[in-house]
CSV table of C-alpha atoms in Angstrom, one decimal:
chain,number,residue,atom,x,y,z
A,1,MET,CA,50.5,57.3,-40.2
A,2,SER,CA,48.1,57.6,-43.1
A,3,ALA,CA,46.7,60.9,-44.4
A,4,GLU,CA,43.2,59.8,-43.5
A,5,THR,CA,44.2,59.1,-39.8
A,6,MET,CA,46.0,62.5,-39.7
A,7,ASP,CA,42.9,64.2,-40.9
A,8,ASP,CA,41.0,62.8,-37.9
A,9,THR,CA,43.8,63.4,-35.4
A,10,PHE,CA,45.2,66.9,-36.1
A,11,SER,CA,43.7,70.4,-36.2
A,12,ASN,CA,42.7,72.1,-39.5
A,13,TYR,CA,44.2,75.2,-41.1
A,14,GLY,CA,42.2,78.4,-40.8
A,15,LEU,CA,41.1,81.3,-38.6
A,16,TYR,CA,40.5,80.8,-34.9
A,17,ASP,CA,38.7,83.2,-32.5
A,18,ILE,CA,40.0,82.7,-28.9
A,19,ASP,CA,38.0,83.9,-25.9
A,20,GLU,CA,39.8,82.0,-23.2
A,21,PHE,CA,42.0,79.2,-24.6
A,22,LEU,CA,42.9,77.2,-27.7
A,23,ASP,CA,44.8,73.9,-28.1
A,24,LEU,CA,46.2,73.0,-31.5
A,25,ASN,CA,47.5,69.5,-32.3
A,26,LEU,CA,49.9,69.1,-35.2
A,27,PRO,CA,52.5,66.4,-36.1
A,28,ASN,CA,55.3,66.6,-33.5
A,29,ILE,CA,53.9,70.0,-32.3
A,30,GLU,CA,51.5,71.1,-29.6
A,31,ILE,CA,50.3,74.7,-29.4
A,32,LYS,CA,48.4,76.2,-26.5
A,33,ILE,CA,47.0,79.7,-26.4
A,34,LYS,CA,45.5,80.9,-23.2
A,35,LYS,CA,44.0,84.2,-21.8
A,36,ILE,CA,46.0,85.1,-18.7
A,37,SER,CA,44.5,88.5,-17.9
A,38,GLU,CA,42.3,91.1,-19.5
A,39,ASN,CA,43.6,91.8,-23.0
A,40,VAL,CA,46.7,89.5,-22.6
A,41,PHE,CA,47.2,86.0,-23.9
A,42,SER,CA,50.0,83.5,-23.6
A,43,TYR,CA,51.3,81.5,-26.5
A,44,THR,CA,53.2,78.2,-26.0
A,45,ARG,CA,54.6,75.8,-28.6
A,46,ARG,CA,56.2,72.5,-27.6
A,47,ASP,CA,57.7,70.0,-30.0
A,48,SER,CA,58.5,66.3,-29.8
A,49,GLU,CA,62.0,67.0,-28.4
A,50,ASP,CA,60.3,68.9,-25.6
A,51,ASP,CA,61.7,72.2,-26.8
A,52,LEU,CA,59.5,75.1,-25.7
A,53,ILE,CA,58.7,78.5,-27.3
A,54,GLU,CA,56.7,81.0,-25.2
A,55,LYS,CA,55.3,84.4,-26.0
A,56,ILE,CA,53.0,87.0,-24.4
A,57,ILE,CA,50.5,88.6,-26.6
A,58,PRO,CA,48.9,91.9,-25.5
A,59,ILE,CA,45.8,92.9,-27.6
A,60,LYS,CA,43.4,95.8,-27.8
A,61,SER,CA,40.2,93.7,-27.5
A,62,SER,CA,39.2,90.9,-25.2
A,63,LYS,CA,39.2,88.3,-28.0
A,64,LEU,CA,42.3,87.0,-29.9
A,65,GLN,CA,42.1,85.9,-33.5
A,66,VAL,CA,44.9,83.8,-35.1
A,67,GLU,CA,45.4,82.1,-38.5
A,68,LEU,CA,47.1,78.7,-38.7
A,69,CYS,CA,48.2,78.1,-42.3
A,70,PRO,CA,50.8,76.5,-44.6
A,71,ILE,CA,53.7,78.7,-45.7
A,72,ARG,CA,56.6,78.2,-48.1
A,73,PRO,CA,59.4,76.0,-46.8
A,74,LEU,CA,62.2,78.5,-46.8
A,75,ASN,CA,62.9,79.2,-43.1
A,76,PHE,CA,64.3,76.0,-41.7
A,77,PRO,CA,67.0,75.0,-40.9
A,78,ALA,CA,67.8,78.6,-41.9
A,79,MET,CA,66.7,81.2,-44.4
A,80,ARG,CA,69.5,80.7,-47.0
A,81,THR,CA,67.7,80.4,-50.4
A,82,SER,CA,64.4,80.8,-52.2
A,83,PHE,CA,65.0,78.0,-54.7
A,84,MET,CA,63.4,74.5,-54.3
A,85,TYR,CA,64.9,71.3,-55.7
A,86,LEU,CA,62.4,68.5,-56.0
A,87,ASP,CA,64.0,65.1,-56.6
A,88,ILE,CA,61.3,62.8,-58.2
A,89,ASP,CA,61.6,59.2,-57.1
A,90,THR,CA,60.3,57.9,-60.5
A,91,PRO,CA,61.4,60.0,-63.5
A,92,VAL,CA,58.9,61.1,-66.1
A,93,PHE,CA,59.8,60.2,-69.7
A,94,LEU,CA,58.5,62.6,-72.5
A,95,SER,CA,59.0,61.7,-76.1
A,96,GLU,CA,59.8,64.4,-78.6
A,97,ASP,CA,57.0,67.1,-79.1
A,98,SER,CA,54.8,65.7,-76.3
A,99,SER,CA,53.4,67.0,-73.0
A,100,ALA,CA,52.1,65.7,-69.7
A,101,THR,CA,50.7,66.9,-66.4
A,102,VAL,CA,51.9,65.5,-63.0
A,103,PHE,CA,51.1,66.2,-59.4
A,104,LEU,CA,54.0,66.2,-56.9
A,105,ARG,CA,54.2,66.6,-53.1
A,106,CYS,CA,56.3,69.6,-52.0
A,107,PRO,CA,57.3,70.3,-48.4
A,108,ILE,CA,55.8,73.2,-46.4
A,109,GLU,CA,56.3,75.0,-43.1
A,110,ILE,CA,53.6,76.2,-40.8
A,111,GLY,CA,52.8,79.8,-39.9
A,112,VAL,CA,50.8,81.2,-37.0
A,113,PHE,CA,49.6,84.8,-37.7
A,114,LEU,CA,48.0,87.3,-35.4
A,115,VAL,CA,45.0,88.9,-37.1
A,116,HIS,CA,44.1,92.4,-36.1
A,117,ASP,CA,43.0,95.7,-37.8
A,118,ASN,CA,42.9,94.1,-41.2
A,119,HIS,CA,46.6,93.0,-40.8
A,120,LYS,CA,48.2,89.6,-40.4
A,121,ASP,CA,51.4,89.6,-38.4
A,122,SER,CA,53.7,86.6,-38.2
A,123,LEU,CA,53.5,85.3,-34.6
A,124,ASP,CA,55.4,82.1,-35.1
A,125,CYS,CA,56.6,79.7,-37.9
A,126,PHE,CA,58.0,76.2,-37.7
A,127,THR,CA,58.3,72.9,-39.5
A,128,CYS,CA,56.5,69.7,-38.4
A,129,ASP,CA,59.1,67.6,-40.3
A,130,PRO,CA,62.5,68.9,-39.2
A,131,LEU,CA,64.5,65.8,-40.2
A,132,ASN,CA,63.7,66.4,-43.8
A,133,SER,CA,64.5,70.2,-43.8
A,134,ARG,CA,67.8,70.2,-45.8
A,135,PHE,CA,69.8,71.9,-48.5
A,136,CYS,CA,71.5,70.8,-51.7
A,137,LEU,CA,73.6,72.5,-54.4
A,138,TYR,CA,72.3,72.5,-57.9
A,139,GLY,CA,75.2,72.9,-60.4
A,140,PRO,CA,79.0,72.8,-60.0
A,141,PRO,CA,80.5,73.7,-56.6
A,142,GLU,CA,82.1,76.9,-57.8
A,143,SER,CA,78.9,78.4,-59.4
A,144,GLY,CA,76.0,76.3,-58.3
A,145,THR,CA,72.7,77.5,-56.7
A,146,LEU,CA,71.9,76.6,-53.2
A,147,CYS,CA,68.4,75.0,-52.9
A,148,LYS,CA,66.0,73.6,-50.4
A,149,TYR,CA,65.9,69.9,-51.2
A,150,ALA,CA,63.2,67.3,-51.0
A,151,LYS,CA,62.7,63.8,-52.2
A,152,THR,CA,59.2,63.5,-53.7
A,153,GLU,CA,56.8,61.3,-55.5
A,154,ILE,CA,54.0,61.6,-58.1
A,155,VAL,CA,50.5,61.5,-56.7
A,156,GLU,CA,47.1,61.4,-58.3
A,157,SER,CA,45.6,64.8,-57.5
A,158,TYR,CA,45.4,67.9,-55.2
A,159,ASP,CA,43.7,65.7,-52.6
A,160,ASP,CA,46.9,63.9,-51.8
A,161,SER,CA,48.8,66.3,-49.6
A,162,ILE,CA,49.8,65.1,-46.1
A,163,PRO,CA,48.5,67.6,-43.5
A,164,PHE,CA,51.1,69.9,-42.1
A,165,ILE,CA,53.9,68.1,-43.9
A,166,ASN,CA,53.5,68.9,-47.6
A,167,ALA,CA,51.3,70.5,-50.2
A,168,VAL,CA,50.5,69.3,-53.8
A,169,LEU,CA,52.1,71.0,-56.7
A,170,LYS,CA,50.8,70.6,-60.3
A,171,ILE,CA,53.5,70.7,-63.0
A,172,ASN,CA,52.7,71.0,-66.7
A,173,LEU,CA,55.6,69.4,-68.7
A,174,GLN,CA,56.3,70.1,-72.4
A,175,ASN,CA,59.1,68.7,-74.5
A,176,GLN,CA,60.0,70.9,-77.5
A,177,LEU,CA,63.2,69.0,-78.3
A,178,SER,CA,63.7,66.6,-81.2
A,179,LYS,CA,64.4,63.7,-78.8
A,180,GLY,CA,62.8,62.0,-75.8
A,181,LEU,CA,64.1,62.8,-72.3
A,182,SER,CA,63.5,61.7,-68.7
A,183,ILE,CA,62.7,64.4,-66.1
A,184,GLY,CA,63.8,63.3,-62.6
A,185,LYS,CA,64.1,66.7,-60.9
A,186,VAL,CA,62.5,70.1,-60.9
A,187,VAL,CA,64.3,73.3,-59.7
A,188,PHE,CA,62.3,76.4,-59.4
A,189,GLN,CA,62.0,79.8,-57.7
A,190,MET,CA,59.8,78.9,-54.7
A,191,SER,CA,59.1,82.6,-53.7
A,192,GLU,CA,57.1,83.0,-56.9
A,193,ASN,CA,54.6,80.3,-55.8
A,194,SER,CA,51.7,81.1,-53.5
A,195,ILE,CA,50.2,78.5,-51.3
A,196,TYR,CA,46.5,77.8,-50.5
A,197,TYR,CA,44.7,75.8,-47.9
A,198,LYS,CA,41.3,74.2,-47.2
A,199,ASP,CA,40.6,72.2,-44.0
A,200,SER,CA,43.8,70.1,-43.7
A,201,LYS,CA,44.7,70.2,-47.5
A,202,ALA,CA,47.3,72.5,-49.0
A,203,ILE,CA,48.2,73.3,-52.7
A,204,PHE,CA,50.7,75.5,-54.5
A,205,ASP,CA,50.5,77.6,-57.6
A,206,SER,CA,51.4,75.4,-60.5
A,207,LEU,CA,54.6,75.3,-62.7
A,208,PHE,CA,55.0,75.2,-66.5
A,209,ALA,CA,58.2,73.5,-67.4
A,210,VAL,CA,59.4,73.5,-71.1
A,211,MET,CA,62.3,71.4,-72.4
A,212,LYS,CA,63.8,73.4,-75.2
A,213,LYS,CA,67.0,74.7,-76.8
A,214,LYS,CA,68.5,78.1,-75.8
A,215,LEU,CA,71.2,78.8,-78.4
A,216,THR,CA,73.1,75.5,-78.4
A,217,ILE,CA,72.2,74.4,-74.8
A,218,GLU,CA,69.2,72.2,-73.9
A,219,ILE,CA,67.4,73.6,-70.9
A,220,ILE,CA,64.2,73.2,-68.9
A,221,ASP,CA,62.6,76.7,-68.6
A,222,VAL,CA,60.4,76.7,-65.5
A,223,ASN,CA,57.8,79.4,-64.8
A,224,SER,CA,55.1,79.8,-62.1
A,225,GLU,CA,51.4,79.8,-63.1
A,226,LYS,CA,48.6,81.2,-60.8
A,227,ILE,CA,45.8,78.7,-60.2
A,228,GLN,CA,42.1,79.3,-59.9
A,229,THR,CA,40.9,77.7,-56.6
A,230,ASP,CA,38.3,78.1,-53.9
A,231,PHE,CA,41.1,77.3,-51.3
A,232,THR,CA,42.2,80.2,-49.0
A,233,LEU,CA,45.3,82.1,-49.9
A,234,SER,CA,48.0,81.9,-47.1
A,235,PRO,CA,49.6,85.1,-46.0
A,236,THR,CA,53.1,85.9,-47.4
A,237,TYR,CA,55.6,85.5,-44.6
A,238,GLU,CA,59.1,86.0,-45.8
A,239,LYS,CA,60.9,89.0,-47.1
A,240,ILE,CA,60.6,89.2,-50.9
A,241,GLU,CA,64.0,89.8,-52.5
A,242,THR,CA,65.0,90.2,-56.2
A,243,VAL,CA,66.9,87.1,-57.3
A,244,LYS,CA,68.6,86.1,-60.5
A,245,ARG,CA,66.7,84.0,-63.0
A,246,MET,CA,68.0,80.5,-63.4
A,247,ASP,CA,67.7,78.2,-66.4
A,248,MET,CA,67.7,74.5,-65.5
A,249,GLY,CA,69.8,72.3,-67.7
A,250,VAL,CA,68.7,69.0,-69.2
A,251,GLU,CA,70.7,65.9,-68.3
């Protein structure tokens, strides 16, 4: 299904005020929120395998407000790591002392937040693409880093995210080495990158990746960079933990 068709078929991200009921249609997911009595709503999520999640939501007022938004892809199939490994289908070659900017698709998950009293509480989170929620190990088996893994491709711009499946990530690449190298993967600390949405589009904070020498070892030093955008910032949903910094080696 094309992104254009999906834009017309599925719901948008954003805030929803619910007086009586709300139906949300997402890839492989159907959500129904319904008022069942004064100040009480029901929440139902059904996936393509007919698995059902149900919740009861008591509220103080007669109207319910929820936010549907993209969140970082760290919960499924389980919360095991905050690192992301993007495997680029066509590597980027950078000659010595050169730079380039590329846009990549990066997977997301979806959050539903209950909005009340200036707070946003996580009501539900899930993935619309469970078959591609997987892990990999970066580095040797005895000392490697567990990462969320995704095969990705280079796209033209921030407009090329697929609704509810992925967001677009801009990476600024710089080669400070005295030789040319191909970059076929990017490993980074996903919890340092915020995610933003507008209608059915989603984007991440960008990355700045520098190929350089650290002592006698060639590495790619990857850092997150905040972006300026008119997109809406998604709520933070997972527990923030202090993790070790990792330098990605050059192969």
